[in-house]
Structures are given as structure tokens and as C-alpha cells.
Amino acid sequence: MSFPNILPLEVPLEVGLTPYQMIGIPIAIIGAVLMSISAMLQHRGVAKVEEGSGTHGSEGLGAQQFWKLLQRPSWLFGTLLIGVAILCQLGALHFAPLVVVQPLGVVSLIVTTLVTARQTRRRLQRGKIIAVMTSVIGIAGFVSVAATVATDSRVTDRQVITVMVVALAVALTTTVAFLFLRHTRARNLFYIIAGGVLYGFVATFAKVILARLQTDGIDVYTLLCATGLLLTLLVGGYFVQTAYATGTTEMVIAGLTVVDPIVAVTIGIVVLGEVAGATVVTYVLFGILGAIAVLGVFLLELAQSEDEIHAARRHALGIATGEIDTLATDTATGEDEAGR
């Protein structure tokens, strides 16, 4: 197996972030905070639709449920915020390489975890703190390494075709997995990972479009990427909304802020050549730090109790805090709360 651009380059290439590129970092962080807020609002909308219709979307949200979501102010406002968050991400990608911008979304995980704990009036357990910090350390290390070797370069026609082929293969694999896993216990983790993977391609297509517009203008490859972006955004969004029906906002954000950047950055490294100044040691560090970040997601899944999931759902439904505490106490002592 060979690594791209490890051997000395014939043409000197400026690596590392310039002051101009660093402008993308605060923009990406603002987008991450907005993504966290939007996720909590959308989770509330999904919970209310399920409660009102008496159905459960754990095996995939139907057309009727999506229609009712369009009538929920909280879900619509959350969707609007996602749009603003995406604009922030595009703005950040205009300044900085994909391998630097995308991992900064892990800020969403920190914000969501803290806000959720405050909303449900639950202390953060040691296992959850360790899980979040594991992902943060992995992503922070990833960004630090990427910032020293990242570079922007022209996206060629061949690279665009490669991205499209990989995206198609992933979409087909995800569809098959959905058909087999939606009736199993692993469905929640699958929805989260699937949403994160597809959103990773959304970021990739966005970066390719921006790069192509600067060098080649609007051509057939740019239009293909725009189509790919729209499709992956819609399908990825479907899995994300379904994930809200089976778990907590924290887990969904964990998938989007860890799996998403790892997918996008891997494509940036392998296909787009955004780390032209990397050495073998750099690639090894990428692998180790990426594995640490993903481990944090699995640890967070293990740290989630059914009681926490129900508490988050009750908060999303607008049940009073006192009632949440009562229900939590009853659950812990094995009592069955009538009318739950």
C-alpha cells in the first residue's frame, strides 16, 4: 500500500495554516454551537410528533411523520439553524482545508452534553465524561496534526469522479444495512453512524464545489457534486431524524461530530491530497487519533442508560422538571409511574 505525496515534491508546497486560513476556525466553532442547538430543537420536534401520533419511528420515520414534523415550530426552527450552521461550515471551508474545519464540530458534542445534563437535572456520570473527553482528545489531536501539514490544492476531474464513486458505494451499502438492521437492537447506533458517514460526504462535496468554483467555474463536475451534496444531505438527514426517535441528542451529535469529520478527513487525505506535507509518522498519528475519537462514541453509547434516554425524551416533550425527577426516582426504585 502506498501513501500519496510522502516522497519529496518537485515543486515547493506551502504547508501548515496561514493567518488567512485560520479565519475558518472561529467560523467553524460558531457553526458547531448552532448545530448543537438545532439538534436539541429537532429532537424535541421528533419526540412531540411521535407522542402526538402514538407511533414510534425507531424502524424509520414514515411520510406521515415527516409531514407532521413540518408543522412543528421547534423542528422547523432547528432545521433553519442547521441551514445557518451549514453556511458557517461553508464559510469556514472557504478559508481553511477540510481536514482542519470538519473535526472542529466536536465542540457540538461538548455543548450538547452539558446542556442536556442541565436540562434533565442529572449529574454527568464518570463514564460519560470519560467518553466525551476521549472523543475531544482524539479530535483535538487530529486537528493539531492536520494543521501542521494541511494545504489547499486544485481538485482534479479524476478526484471528483473518485469521490462520486465512493459516495455511491457507501450509499448502496448503507441502504442494504438499513434493511437488515432496522429491526435489531443495533439500529440506534446504525442510524447515528449512517447519518455521520453521509454528512461527511456533504462536507466533502461542499469543499469540492468551492474548490472547483475557484479554479474551473461551473461545469458538469460541479453540478454532479451539487447533486451528490443534495442527495447525501437528504438521506443523511433521514437517518439523523430517525436516530432522534431511538436515542438521545448527545448520541446523535456524537455521530455527527466524530464519524462525520473522520469520513470527510479520510477523503481529504486519501483522495483530495490535502495533507501533501505528511510523512508516514503523520499518517500513523491520524489513524491512532481517529481511533481514539471513535472509541469515545462507543463509550458514550455504553454510558447511556435507558433511564437517561427516557428523561431526555420527557424533557423534549416539555414535562416539568419536578415530574422528571419524580419519574426518575420511581424508575430507580422499580416503581411503575402511571400514565408515563
Short mmCIF file of N, CA and C in Angstrom, two decimals, residues 116-175:
data_model
loop_
_atom_site.label_atom_id
_atom_site.label_comp_id
_atom_site.label_asym_id
_atom_site.label_seq_id
_atom_site.Cartn_x
_atom_site.Cartn_y
_atom_site.Cartn_z
N THR A 116 -27.69 19.13 27.98
CA THR A 116 -28.62 18.03 28.26
C THR A 116 -28.60 17.68 29.74
N ALA A 117 -27.42 17.65 30.33
CA ALA A 117 -27.31 17.34 31.76
C ALA A 117 -28.03 18.39 32.60
N ARG A 118 -27.92 19.65 32.20
CA ARG A 118 -28.58 20.72 32.93
C ARG A 118 -30.10 20.66 32.74
N GLN A 119 -30.53 20.38 31.52
CA GLN A 119 -31.97 20.33 31.26
C GLN A 119 -32.66 19.21 32.02
N THR A 120 -32.03 18.06 32.09
CA THR A 120 -32.63 16.90 32.76
C THR A 120 -32.26 16.82 34.23
N ARG A 121 -31.46 17.83 34.70
CA ARG A 121 -31.04 17.90 36.10
C ARG A 121 -30.37 16.60 36.56
N ARG A 122 -29.44 16.14 35.75
CA ARG A 122 -28.70 14.92 36.07
C ARG A 122 -27.21 15.23 36.08
N ARG A 123 -26.53 14.73 37.08
CA ARG A 123 -25.09 14.90 37.14
C ARG A 123 -24.43 14.07 36.05
N LEU A 124 -23.38 14.61 35.49
CA LEU A 124 -22.64 13.87 34.48
C LEU A 124 -21.89 12.73 35.16
N GLN A 125 -22.18 11.51 34.72
CA GLN A 125 -21.50 10.35 35.29
C GLN A 125 -20.07 10.27 34.77
N ARG A 126 -19.22 9.60 35.55
CA ARG A 126 -17.81 9.50 35.18
C ARG A 126 -17.64 8.85 33.81
N GLY A 127 -18.44 7.82 33.52
CA GLY A 127 -18.33 7.13 32.24
C GLY A 127 -18.62 8.04 31.06
N LYS A 128 -19.61 8.91 31.23
CA LYS A 128 -19.98 9.83 30.15
C LYS A 128 -18.91 10.90 29.97
N ILE A 129 -18.37 11.39 31.08
CA ILE A 129 -17.31 12.40 31.00
C ILE A 129 -16.09 11.82 30.29
N ILE A 130 -15.74 10.58 30.64
CA ILE A 130 -14.59 9.92 30.01
C ILE A 130 -14.84 9.75 28.52
N ALA A 131 -16.07 9.36 28.16
CA ALA A 131 -16.40 9.14 26.75
C ALA A 131 -16.27 10.43 25.94
N VAL A 132 -16.85 11.52 26.47
CA VAL A 132 -16.79 12.80 25.76
C VAL A 132 -15.34 13.28 25.65
N MET A 133 -14.59 13.19 26.74
CA MET A 133 -13.21 13.65 26.73
C MET A 133 -12.35 12.80 25.79
N THR A 134 -12.68 11.52 25.68
CA THR A 134 -11.94 10.66 24.75
C THR A 134 -12.12 11.14 23.32
N SER A 135 -13.36 11.43 22.95
CA SER A 135 -13.62 11.94 21.60
C SER A 135 -12.96 13.30 21.39
N VAL A 136 -13.06 14.16 22.39
CA VAL A 136 -12.49 15.51 22.26
C VAL A 136 -10.97 15.43 22.10
N ILE A 137 -10.32 14.61 22.92
CA ILE A 137 -8.87 14.48 22.84
C ILE A 137 -8.46 13.92 21.48
N GLY A 138 -9.21 12.91 21.01
CA GLY A 138 -8.89 12.33 19.71
C GLY A 138 -9.02 13.33 18.58
N ILE A 139 -10.13 14.08 18.57
CA ILE A 139 -10.36 15.06 17.51
C ILE A 139 -9.40 16.25 17.63
N ALA A 140 -9.15 16.71 18.88
CA ALA A 140 -8.23 17.83 19.08
C ALA A 140 -6.83 17.47 18.58
N GLY A 141 -6.41 16.25 18.89
CA GLY A 141 -5.11 15.81 18.41
C GLY A 141 -5.08 15.71 16.90
N PHE A 142 -6.17 15.24 16.34
CA PHE A 142 -6.28 15.11 14.89
C PHE A 142 -6.13 16.47 14.21
N VAL A 143 -6.86 17.47 14.75
CA VAL A 143 -6.80 18.82 14.18
C VAL A 143 -5.39 19.40 14.31
N SER A 144 -4.77 19.18 15.48
CA SER A 144 -3.43 19.72 15.70
C SER A 144 -2.43 19.18 14.70
N VAL A 145 -2.51 17.87 14.45
CA VAL A 145 -1.60 17.25 13.48
C VAL A 145 -1.92 17.74 12.07
N ALA A 146 -3.22 17.79 11.75
CA ALA A 146 -3.63 18.20 10.41
C ALA A 146 -3.21 19.65 10.12
N ALA A 147 -3.27 20.50 11.15
CA ALA A 147 -2.95 21.91 10.95
C ALA A 147 -1.48 22.12 10.55
N THR A 148 -0.62 21.18 10.89
CA THR A 148 0.80 21.33 10.58
C THR A 148 1.15 20.86 9.17
N VAL A 149 0.25 20.09 8.54
CA VAL A 149 0.56 19.55 7.22
C VAL A 149 -0.49 19.87 6.17
N ALA A 150 -1.57 20.57 6.60
CA ALA A 150 -2.68 20.81 5.67
C ALA A 150 -2.31 21.80 4.59
N THR A 151 -2.89 21.60 3.41
CA THR A 151 -2.67 22.53 2.31
C THR A 151 -3.86 22.46 1.36
N ASP A 152 -4.16 23.55 0.69
CA ASP A 152 -5.22 23.58 -0.31
C ASP A 152 -4.61 23.33 -1.68
N SER A 153 -5.28 22.55 -2.49
CA SER A 153 -4.79 22.28 -3.84
C SER A 153 -5.98 22.16 -4.78
N ARG A 154 -5.71 22.24 -6.06
CA ARG A 154 -6.77 22.14 -7.07
C ARG A 154 -7.36 20.74 -7.07
N VAL A 155 -8.69 20.67 -7.15
CA VAL A 155 -9.38 19.38 -7.23
C VAL A 155 -9.54 19.02 -8.70
N THR A 156 -8.95 17.89 -9.10
CA THR A 156 -8.97 17.48 -10.49
C THR A 156 -10.25 16.73 -10.84
N ASP A 157 -10.48 16.57 -12.15
CA ASP A 157 -11.65 15.82 -12.61
C ASP A 157 -11.61 14.39 -12.08
N ARG A 158 -10.44 13.80 -12.08
CA ARG A 158 -10.30 12.42 -11.62
C ARG A 158 -10.66 12.30 -10.14
N GLN A 159 -10.27 13.27 -9.35
CA GLN A 159 -10.59 13.24 -7.93
C GLN A 159 -12.10 13.38 -7.71
N VAL A 160 -12.75 14.21 -8.50
CA VAL A 160 -14.20 14.36 -8.40
C VAL A 160 -14.90 13.04 -8.71
N ILE A 161 -14.47 12.38 -9.76
CA ILE A 161 -15.06 11.10 -10.13
C ILE A 161 -14.86 10.07 -9.03
N THR A 162 -13.66 10.06 -8.44
CA THR A 162 -13.38 9.13 -7.34
C THR A 162 -14.31 9.36 -6.16
N VAL A 163 -14.50 10.62 -5.80
CA VAL A 163 -15.40 10.95 -4.69
C VAL A 163 -16.82 10.49 -5.00
N MET A 164 -17.28 10.69 -6.22
CA MET A 164 -18.63 10.28 -6.61
C MET A 164 -18.80 8.77 -6.53
N VAL A 165 -17.81 8.03 -6.99
CA VAL A 165 -17.87 6.56 -6.96
C VAL A 165 -17.90 6.05 -5.52
N VAL A 166 -17.05 6.61 -4.68
CA VAL A 166 -17.03 6.20 -3.27
C VAL A 166 -18.35 6.52 -2.60
N ALA A 167 -18.90 7.71 -2.88
CA ALA A 167 -20.19 8.10 -2.29
C ALA A 167 -21.31 7.16 -2.71
N LEU A 168 -21.32 6.75 -3.98
CA LEU A 168 -22.33 5.83 -4.48
C LEU A 168 -22.21 4.48 -3.79
N ALA A 169 -20.98 3.98 -3.64
CA ALA A 169 -20.76 2.69 -2.98
C ALA A 169 -21.23 2.74 -1.52
N VAL A 170 -20.93 3.84 -0.84
CA VAL A 170 -21.34 3.99 0.55
C VAL A 170 -22.86 4.07 0.66
N ALA A 171 -23.51 4.78 -0.26
CA ALA A 171 -24.97 4.90 -0.24
C ALA A 171 -25.64 3.54 -0.42
N LEU A 172 -25.12 2.74 -1.34
CA LEU A 172 -25.69 1.40 -1.57
C LEU A 172 -25.48 0.51 -0.35
N THR A 173 -24.29 0.56 0.23
CA THR A 173 -24.00 -0.24 1.42
C THR A 173 -24.90 0.16 2.58
N THR A 174 -25.10 1.46 2.75
CA THR A 174 -25.94 1.96 3.83
C THR A 174 -27.39 1.52 3.65
N THR A 175 -27.87 1.52 2.42
CA THR A 175 -29.25 1.09 2.15
C THR A 175 -29.45 -0.37 2.52
#
